[in-house]
PDB file of C-alpha atoms in Angstrom:
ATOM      1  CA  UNK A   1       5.874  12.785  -2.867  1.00 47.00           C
ATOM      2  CA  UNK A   2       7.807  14.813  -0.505  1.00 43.00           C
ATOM      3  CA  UNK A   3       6.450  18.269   1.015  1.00 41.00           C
ATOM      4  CA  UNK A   4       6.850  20.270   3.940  1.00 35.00           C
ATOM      5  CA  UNK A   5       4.527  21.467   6.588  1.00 36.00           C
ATOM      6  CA  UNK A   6       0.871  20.284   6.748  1.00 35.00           C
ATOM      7  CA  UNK A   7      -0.174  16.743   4.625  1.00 36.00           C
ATOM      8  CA  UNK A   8      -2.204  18.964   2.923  1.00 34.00           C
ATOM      9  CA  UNK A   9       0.722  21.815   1.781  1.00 33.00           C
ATOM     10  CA  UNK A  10       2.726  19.710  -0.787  1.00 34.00           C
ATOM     11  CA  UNK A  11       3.082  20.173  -4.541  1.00 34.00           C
ATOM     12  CA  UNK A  12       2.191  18.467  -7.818  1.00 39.00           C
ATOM     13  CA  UNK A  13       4.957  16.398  -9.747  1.00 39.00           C
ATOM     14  CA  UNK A  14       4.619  15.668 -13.208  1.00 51.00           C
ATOM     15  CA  UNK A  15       3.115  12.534 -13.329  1.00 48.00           C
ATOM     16  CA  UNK A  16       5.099  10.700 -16.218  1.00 53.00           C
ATOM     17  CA  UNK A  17       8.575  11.633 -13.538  1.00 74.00           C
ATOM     18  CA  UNK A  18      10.123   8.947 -12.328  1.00 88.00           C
ATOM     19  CA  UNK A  19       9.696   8.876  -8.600  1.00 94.00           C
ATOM     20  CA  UNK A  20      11.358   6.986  -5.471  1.00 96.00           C
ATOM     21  CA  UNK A  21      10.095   4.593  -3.932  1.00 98.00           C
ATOM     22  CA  UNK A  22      10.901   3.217  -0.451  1.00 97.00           C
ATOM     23  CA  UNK A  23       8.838  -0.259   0.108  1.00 97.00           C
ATOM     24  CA  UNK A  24       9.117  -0.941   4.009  1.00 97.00           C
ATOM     25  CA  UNK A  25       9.384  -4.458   4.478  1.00 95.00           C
ATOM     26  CA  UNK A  26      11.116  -7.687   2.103  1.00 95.00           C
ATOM     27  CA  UNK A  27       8.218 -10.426   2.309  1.00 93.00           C
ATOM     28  CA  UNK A  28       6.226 -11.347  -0.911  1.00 94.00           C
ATOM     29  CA  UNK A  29       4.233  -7.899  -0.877  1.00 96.00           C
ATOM     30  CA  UNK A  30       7.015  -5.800  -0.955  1.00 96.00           C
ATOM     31  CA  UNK A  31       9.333  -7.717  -3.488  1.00 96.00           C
ATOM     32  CA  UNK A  32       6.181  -8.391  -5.978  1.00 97.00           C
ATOM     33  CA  UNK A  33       5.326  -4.402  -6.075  1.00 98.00           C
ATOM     34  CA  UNK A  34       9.133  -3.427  -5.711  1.00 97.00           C
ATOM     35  CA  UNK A  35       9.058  -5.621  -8.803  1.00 96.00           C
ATOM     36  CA  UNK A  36       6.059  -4.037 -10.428  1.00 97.00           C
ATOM     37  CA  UNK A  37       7.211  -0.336 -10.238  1.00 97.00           C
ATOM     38  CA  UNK A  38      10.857  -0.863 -10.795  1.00 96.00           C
ATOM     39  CA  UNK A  39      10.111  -1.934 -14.483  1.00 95.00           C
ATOM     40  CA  UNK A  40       7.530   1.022 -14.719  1.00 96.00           C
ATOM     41  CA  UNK A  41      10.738   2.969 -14.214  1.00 96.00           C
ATOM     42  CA  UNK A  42      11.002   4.336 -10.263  1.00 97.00           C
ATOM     43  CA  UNK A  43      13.798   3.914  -8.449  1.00 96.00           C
ATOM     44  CA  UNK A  44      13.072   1.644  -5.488  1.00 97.00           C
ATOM     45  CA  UNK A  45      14.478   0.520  -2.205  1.00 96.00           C
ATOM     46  CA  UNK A  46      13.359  -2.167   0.107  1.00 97.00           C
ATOM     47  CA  UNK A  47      13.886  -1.214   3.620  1.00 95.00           C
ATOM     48  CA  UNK A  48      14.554  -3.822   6.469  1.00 94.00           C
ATOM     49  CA  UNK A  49      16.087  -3.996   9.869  1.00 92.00           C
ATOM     50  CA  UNK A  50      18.286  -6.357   9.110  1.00 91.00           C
ATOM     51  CA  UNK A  51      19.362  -5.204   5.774  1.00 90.00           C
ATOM     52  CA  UNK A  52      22.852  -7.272   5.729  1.00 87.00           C
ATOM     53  CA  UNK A  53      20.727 -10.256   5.633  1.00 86.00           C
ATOM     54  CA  UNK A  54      18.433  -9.438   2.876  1.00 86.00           C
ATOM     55  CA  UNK A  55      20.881  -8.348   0.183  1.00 82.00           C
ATOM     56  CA  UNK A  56      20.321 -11.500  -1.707  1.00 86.00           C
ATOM     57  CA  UNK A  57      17.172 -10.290  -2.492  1.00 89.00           C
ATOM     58  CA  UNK A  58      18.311  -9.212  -6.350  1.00 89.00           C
ATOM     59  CA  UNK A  59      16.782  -5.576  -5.150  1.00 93.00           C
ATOM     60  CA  UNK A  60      18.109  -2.484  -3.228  1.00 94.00           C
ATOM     61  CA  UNK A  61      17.505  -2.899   0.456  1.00 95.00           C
ATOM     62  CA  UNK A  62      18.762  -0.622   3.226  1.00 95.00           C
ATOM     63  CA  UNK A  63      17.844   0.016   6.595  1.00 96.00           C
ATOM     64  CA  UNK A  64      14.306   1.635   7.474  1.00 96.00           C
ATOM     65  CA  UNK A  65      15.850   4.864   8.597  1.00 96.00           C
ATOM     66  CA  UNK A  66      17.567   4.942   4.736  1.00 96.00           C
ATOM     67  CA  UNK A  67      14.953   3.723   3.105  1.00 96.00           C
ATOM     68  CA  UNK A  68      12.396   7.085   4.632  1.00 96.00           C
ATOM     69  CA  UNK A  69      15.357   9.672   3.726  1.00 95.00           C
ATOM     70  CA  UNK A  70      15.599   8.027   0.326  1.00 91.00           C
ATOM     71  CA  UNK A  71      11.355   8.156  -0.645  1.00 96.00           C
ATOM     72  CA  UNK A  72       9.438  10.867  -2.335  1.00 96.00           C
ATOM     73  CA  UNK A  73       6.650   7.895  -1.467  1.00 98.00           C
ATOM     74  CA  UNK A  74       7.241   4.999   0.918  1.00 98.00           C
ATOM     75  CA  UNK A  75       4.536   1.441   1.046  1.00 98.00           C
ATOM     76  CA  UNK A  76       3.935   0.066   4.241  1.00 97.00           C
ATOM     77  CA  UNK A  77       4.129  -3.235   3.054  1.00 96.00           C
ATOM     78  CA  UNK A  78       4.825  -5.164   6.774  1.00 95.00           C
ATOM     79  CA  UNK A  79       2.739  -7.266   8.278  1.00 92.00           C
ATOM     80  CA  UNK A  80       0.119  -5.002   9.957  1.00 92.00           C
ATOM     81  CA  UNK A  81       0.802  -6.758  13.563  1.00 91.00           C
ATOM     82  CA  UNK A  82       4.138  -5.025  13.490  1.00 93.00           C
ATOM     83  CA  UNK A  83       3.457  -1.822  11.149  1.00 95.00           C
ATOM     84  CA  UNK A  84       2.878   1.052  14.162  1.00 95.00           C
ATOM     85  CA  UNK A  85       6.209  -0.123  16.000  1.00 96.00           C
ATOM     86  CA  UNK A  86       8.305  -0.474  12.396  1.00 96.00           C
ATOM     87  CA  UNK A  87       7.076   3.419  11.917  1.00 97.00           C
ATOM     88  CA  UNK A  88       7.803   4.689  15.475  1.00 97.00           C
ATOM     89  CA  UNK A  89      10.978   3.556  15.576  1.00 96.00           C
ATOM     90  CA  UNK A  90      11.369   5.279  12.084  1.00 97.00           C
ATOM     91  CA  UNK A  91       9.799   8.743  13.812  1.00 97.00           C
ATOM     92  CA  UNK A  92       7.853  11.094  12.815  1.00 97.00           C
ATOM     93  CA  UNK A  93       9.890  13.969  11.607  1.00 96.00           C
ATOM     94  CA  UNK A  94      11.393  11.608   9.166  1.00 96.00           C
ATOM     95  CA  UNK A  95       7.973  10.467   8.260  1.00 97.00           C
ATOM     96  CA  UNK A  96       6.257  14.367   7.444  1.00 97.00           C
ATOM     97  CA  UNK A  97       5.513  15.245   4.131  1.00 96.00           C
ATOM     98  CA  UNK A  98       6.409  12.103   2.815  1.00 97.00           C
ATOM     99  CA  UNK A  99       2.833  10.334   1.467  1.00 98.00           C
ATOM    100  CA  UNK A 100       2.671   6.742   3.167  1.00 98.00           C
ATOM    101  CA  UNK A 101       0.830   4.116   0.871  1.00 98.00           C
ATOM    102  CA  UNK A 102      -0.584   1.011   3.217  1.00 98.00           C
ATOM    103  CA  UNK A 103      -1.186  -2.078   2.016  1.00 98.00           C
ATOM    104  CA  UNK A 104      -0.730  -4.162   5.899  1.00 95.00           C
ATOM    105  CA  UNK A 105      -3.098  -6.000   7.163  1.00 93.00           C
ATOM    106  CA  UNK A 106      -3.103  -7.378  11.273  1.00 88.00           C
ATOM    107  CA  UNK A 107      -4.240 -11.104  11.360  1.00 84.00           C
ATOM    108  CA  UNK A 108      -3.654 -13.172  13.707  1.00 83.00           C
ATOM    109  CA  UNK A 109      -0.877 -16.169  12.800  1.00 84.00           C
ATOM    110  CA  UNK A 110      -4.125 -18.547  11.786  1.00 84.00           C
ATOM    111  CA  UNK A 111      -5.753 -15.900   9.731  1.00 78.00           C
ATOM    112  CA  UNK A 112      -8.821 -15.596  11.586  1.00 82.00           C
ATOM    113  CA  UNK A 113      -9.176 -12.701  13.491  1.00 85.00           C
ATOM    114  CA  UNK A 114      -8.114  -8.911  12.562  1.00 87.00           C
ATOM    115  CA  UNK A 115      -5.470  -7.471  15.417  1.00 84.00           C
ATOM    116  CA  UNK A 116      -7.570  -4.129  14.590  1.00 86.00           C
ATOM    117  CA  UNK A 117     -11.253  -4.656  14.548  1.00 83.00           C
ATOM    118  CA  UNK A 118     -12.852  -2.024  15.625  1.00 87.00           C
ATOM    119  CA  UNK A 119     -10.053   0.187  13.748  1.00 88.00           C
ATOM    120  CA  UNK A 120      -7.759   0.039  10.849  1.00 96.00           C
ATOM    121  CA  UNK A 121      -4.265  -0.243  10.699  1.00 96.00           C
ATOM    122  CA  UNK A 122      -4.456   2.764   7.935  1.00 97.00           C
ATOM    123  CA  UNK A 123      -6.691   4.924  10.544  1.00 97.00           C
ATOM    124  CA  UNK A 124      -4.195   4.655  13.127  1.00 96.00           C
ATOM    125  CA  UNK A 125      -1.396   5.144  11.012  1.00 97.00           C
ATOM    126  CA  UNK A 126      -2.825   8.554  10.179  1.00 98.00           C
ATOM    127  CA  UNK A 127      -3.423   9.531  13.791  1.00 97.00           C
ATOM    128  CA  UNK A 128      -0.357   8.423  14.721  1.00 97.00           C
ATOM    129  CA  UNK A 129       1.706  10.709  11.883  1.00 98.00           C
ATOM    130  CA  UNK A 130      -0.525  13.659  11.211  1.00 97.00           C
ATOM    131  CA  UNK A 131       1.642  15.636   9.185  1.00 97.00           C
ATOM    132  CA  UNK A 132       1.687  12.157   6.880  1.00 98.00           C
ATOM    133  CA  UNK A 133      -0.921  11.656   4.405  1.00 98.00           C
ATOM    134  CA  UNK A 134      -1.852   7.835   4.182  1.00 98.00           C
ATOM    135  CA  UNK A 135      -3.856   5.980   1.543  1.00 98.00           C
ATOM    136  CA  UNK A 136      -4.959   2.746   2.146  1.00 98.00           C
ATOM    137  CA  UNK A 137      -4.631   0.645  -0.917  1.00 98.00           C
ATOM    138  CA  UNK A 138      -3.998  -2.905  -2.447  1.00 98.00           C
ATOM    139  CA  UNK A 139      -5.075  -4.869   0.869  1.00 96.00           C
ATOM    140  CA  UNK A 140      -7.795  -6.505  -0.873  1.00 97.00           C
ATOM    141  CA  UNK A 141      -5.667  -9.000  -3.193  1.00 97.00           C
ATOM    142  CA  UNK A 142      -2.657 -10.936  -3.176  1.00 96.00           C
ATOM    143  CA  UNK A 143       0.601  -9.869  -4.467  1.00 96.00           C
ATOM    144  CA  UNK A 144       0.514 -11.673  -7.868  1.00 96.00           C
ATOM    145  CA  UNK A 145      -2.629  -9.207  -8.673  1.00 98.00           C
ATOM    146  CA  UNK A 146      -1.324  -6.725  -7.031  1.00 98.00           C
ATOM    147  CA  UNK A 147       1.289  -6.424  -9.765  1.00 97.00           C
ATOM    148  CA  UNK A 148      -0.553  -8.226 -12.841  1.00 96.00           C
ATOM    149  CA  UNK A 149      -4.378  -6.896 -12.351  1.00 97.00           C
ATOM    150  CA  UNK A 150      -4.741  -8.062 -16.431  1.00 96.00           C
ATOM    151  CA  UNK A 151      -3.908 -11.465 -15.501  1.00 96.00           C
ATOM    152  CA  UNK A 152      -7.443 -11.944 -14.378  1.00 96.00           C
ATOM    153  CA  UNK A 153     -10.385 -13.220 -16.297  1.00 95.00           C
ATOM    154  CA  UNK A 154     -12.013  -9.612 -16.440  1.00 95.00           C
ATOM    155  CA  UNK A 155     -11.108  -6.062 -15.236  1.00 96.00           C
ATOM    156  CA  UNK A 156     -11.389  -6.037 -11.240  1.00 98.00           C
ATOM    157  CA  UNK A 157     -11.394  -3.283  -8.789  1.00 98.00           C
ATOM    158  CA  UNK A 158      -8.787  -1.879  -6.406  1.00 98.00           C
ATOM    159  CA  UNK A 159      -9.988   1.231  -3.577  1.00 98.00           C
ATOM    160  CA  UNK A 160      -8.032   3.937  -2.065  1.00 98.00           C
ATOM    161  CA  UNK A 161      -8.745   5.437   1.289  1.00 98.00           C
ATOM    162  CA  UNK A 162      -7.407   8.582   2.548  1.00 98.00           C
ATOM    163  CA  UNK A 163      -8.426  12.203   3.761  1.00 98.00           C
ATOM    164  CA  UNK A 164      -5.971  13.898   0.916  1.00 97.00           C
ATOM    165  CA  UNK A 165      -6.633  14.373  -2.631  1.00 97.00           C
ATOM    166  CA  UNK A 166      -3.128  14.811  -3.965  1.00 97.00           C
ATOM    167  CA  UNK A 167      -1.852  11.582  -1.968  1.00 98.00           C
ATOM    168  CA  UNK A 168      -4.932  10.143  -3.778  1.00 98.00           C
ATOM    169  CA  UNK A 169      -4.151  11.199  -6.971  1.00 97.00           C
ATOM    170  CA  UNK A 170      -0.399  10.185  -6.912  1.00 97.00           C
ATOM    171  CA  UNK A 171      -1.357   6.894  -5.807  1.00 98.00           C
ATOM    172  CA  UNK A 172      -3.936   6.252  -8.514  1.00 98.00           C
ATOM    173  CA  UNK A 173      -0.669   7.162 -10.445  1.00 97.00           C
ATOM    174  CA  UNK A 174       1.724   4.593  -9.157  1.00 98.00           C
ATOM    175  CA  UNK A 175      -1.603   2.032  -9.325  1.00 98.00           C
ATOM    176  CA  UNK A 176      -1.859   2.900 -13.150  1.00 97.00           C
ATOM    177  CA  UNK A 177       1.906   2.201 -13.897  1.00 97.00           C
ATOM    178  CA  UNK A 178       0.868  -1.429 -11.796  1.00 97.00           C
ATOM    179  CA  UNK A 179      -1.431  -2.049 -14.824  1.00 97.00           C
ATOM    180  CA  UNK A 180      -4.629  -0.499 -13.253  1.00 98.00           C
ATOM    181  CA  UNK A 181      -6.028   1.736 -15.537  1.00 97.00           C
ATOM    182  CA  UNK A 182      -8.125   4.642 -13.798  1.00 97.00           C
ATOM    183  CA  UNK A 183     -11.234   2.927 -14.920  1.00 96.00           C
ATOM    184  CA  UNK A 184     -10.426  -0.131 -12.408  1.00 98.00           C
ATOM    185  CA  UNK A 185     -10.013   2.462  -9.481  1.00 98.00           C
ATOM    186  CA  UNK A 186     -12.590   2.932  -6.873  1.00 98.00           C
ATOM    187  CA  UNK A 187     -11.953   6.236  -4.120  1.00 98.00           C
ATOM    188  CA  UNK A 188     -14.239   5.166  -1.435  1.00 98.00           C
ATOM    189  CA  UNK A 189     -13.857   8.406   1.324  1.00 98.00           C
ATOM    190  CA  UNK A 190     -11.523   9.232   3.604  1.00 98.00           C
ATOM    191  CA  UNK A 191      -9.059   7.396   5.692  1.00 98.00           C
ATOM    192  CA  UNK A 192     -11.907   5.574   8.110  1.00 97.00           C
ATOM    193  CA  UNK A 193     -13.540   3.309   5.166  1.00 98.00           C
ATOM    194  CA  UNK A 194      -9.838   2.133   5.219  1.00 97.00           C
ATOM    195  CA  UNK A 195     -11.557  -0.047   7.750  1.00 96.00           C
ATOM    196  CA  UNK A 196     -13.854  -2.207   5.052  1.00 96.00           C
ATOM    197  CA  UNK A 197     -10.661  -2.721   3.171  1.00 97.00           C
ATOM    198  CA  UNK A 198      -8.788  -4.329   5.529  1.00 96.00           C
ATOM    199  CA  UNK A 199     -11.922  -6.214   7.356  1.00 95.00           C
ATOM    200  CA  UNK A 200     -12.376  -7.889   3.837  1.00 96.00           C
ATOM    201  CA  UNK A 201      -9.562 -10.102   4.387  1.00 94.00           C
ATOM    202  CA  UNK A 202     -11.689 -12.141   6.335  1.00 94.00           C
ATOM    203  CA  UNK A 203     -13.604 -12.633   3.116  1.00 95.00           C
ATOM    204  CA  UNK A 204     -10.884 -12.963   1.600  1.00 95.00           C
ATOM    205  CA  UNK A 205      -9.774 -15.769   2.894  1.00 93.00           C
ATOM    206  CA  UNK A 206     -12.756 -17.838   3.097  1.00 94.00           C
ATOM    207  CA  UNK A 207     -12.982 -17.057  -1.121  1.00 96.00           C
ATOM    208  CA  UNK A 208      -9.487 -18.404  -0.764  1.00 96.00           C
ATOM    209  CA  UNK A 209     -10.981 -21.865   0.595  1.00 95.00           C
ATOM    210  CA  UNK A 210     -13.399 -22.051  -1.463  1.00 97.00           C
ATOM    211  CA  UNK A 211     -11.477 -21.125  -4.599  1.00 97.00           C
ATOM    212  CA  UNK A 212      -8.343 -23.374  -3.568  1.00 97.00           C
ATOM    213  CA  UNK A 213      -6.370 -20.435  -4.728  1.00 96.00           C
ATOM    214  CA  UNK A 214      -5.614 -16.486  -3.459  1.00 95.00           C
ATOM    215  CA  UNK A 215      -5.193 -15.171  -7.366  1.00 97.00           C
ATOM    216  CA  UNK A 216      -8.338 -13.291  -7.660  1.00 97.00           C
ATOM    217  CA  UNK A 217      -9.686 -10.228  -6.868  1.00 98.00           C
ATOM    218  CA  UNK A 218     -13.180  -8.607  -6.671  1.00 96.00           C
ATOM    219  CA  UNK A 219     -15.294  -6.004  -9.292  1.00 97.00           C
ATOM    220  CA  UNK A 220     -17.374  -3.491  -8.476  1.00 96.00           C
ATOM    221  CA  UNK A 221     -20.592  -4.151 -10.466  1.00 94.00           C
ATOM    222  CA  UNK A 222     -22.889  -1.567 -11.570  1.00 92.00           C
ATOM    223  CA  UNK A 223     -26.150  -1.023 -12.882  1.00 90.00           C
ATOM    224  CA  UNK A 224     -25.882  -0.010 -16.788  1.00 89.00           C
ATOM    225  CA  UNK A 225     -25.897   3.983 -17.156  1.00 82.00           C
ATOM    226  CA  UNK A 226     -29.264   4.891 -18.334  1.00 62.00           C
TER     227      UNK A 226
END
């Protein structure tokens, strides 16, 4: 979703168009929804800074500076550690009007502390590049869900964080051509509750432990309507 001026001034596509997609980053997060999409029909790039060395990939991949022009959407889909620095050195003006989808998380190398824990990496983001709109999404799983929500015993839940509706609602678009039907999404505010999704991967990894597998994901469970 590209627009001009404020994150708020930008138009609505048709949401059955087939969109591009710019996935910063070439790990497991960014293959796996590269992946996902790319057989929902968008055109997607991977974007690295060493894109010479990633072209064995069997997907697109360019340099980050390519990969921004190329995106009506881009992912953050780096490790959250390194996210701010990947997107400076991308800049800002490249970065307006484009809607910026985060799925990073910051944890430290042995997974037990958050490099942002009195933040989010999605809140900063979004001071950071104003005229961007962010949603914070996906960070509560692992890739294999990410891409394959019906692979799970029962319907689970993903959130979406972010001060713009229309970033919202294109994003609960590309989440419903992952396989998560509307139903299984959960808007929980604005860009600061971006914060509970990311400190859950604390949880998340102790579940992990427990489970002896990462291949699950959480529901939000209700009371029955009265």
């Amino acid at each position: 979703m590209r627009c001009s001026g404020s994150a708020a001034s930008h138009h609505t596509r048709d949401p059955n168009s087939r969109q591009a997609l710019g996935l910063l980053g070439t790990g497991n997060v960014a293959r796996a929804l590269a992946h996902g999409w790319s057989a929902a029909g968008h055109d997607v790039l991977l974007g690295s800074r060493q894109p010479k060395e990633r072209a064995d990939l069997g997907l697109p991949v360019a340099s980050l500076n390519e990969t921004a022009a190329h995106a009506e959407v881009l992912v953050n889909a780096t490790p959250g550690t390194v996210s701010m620095e990947l997107l400076h050195s991308i800049g800002a003006p490249a970065l307006a009007g484009t809607l910026l989808i985060d799925v990073g998380v910051g944890l430290s190398d042995d997974f037990t502390q958050l490099s942002h824990p009195n933040s989010s990496l999605g809140e900063q983001i979004q001071e950071a590049f104003p005229r961007t709109p962010v949603v914070k999404t996906l960070c509560t799983m692992d890739s294999t869900v990410m891409i394959a929500p019906h692979g799970l015993d029962v319907p689970s839940t993903v959130f979406l964080s972010g001060n713009d509706a229309e970033a919202k609602r294109t994003t609960g678009r590309l989440l419903t051509d992952l396989g998560w039907p509307p139903s299984s999404q959960l808007d929980i505010g604005g860009i600061t509750t971006a914060r509970g999704q990311e400190h859950f991967a604390l949880l998340f990894m102790g579940i992990a432990n427990g489970l002896g597998s990462h291949t699950f994901n959480i529901n939000v469970v209700t009371r029955p309507s009265a």
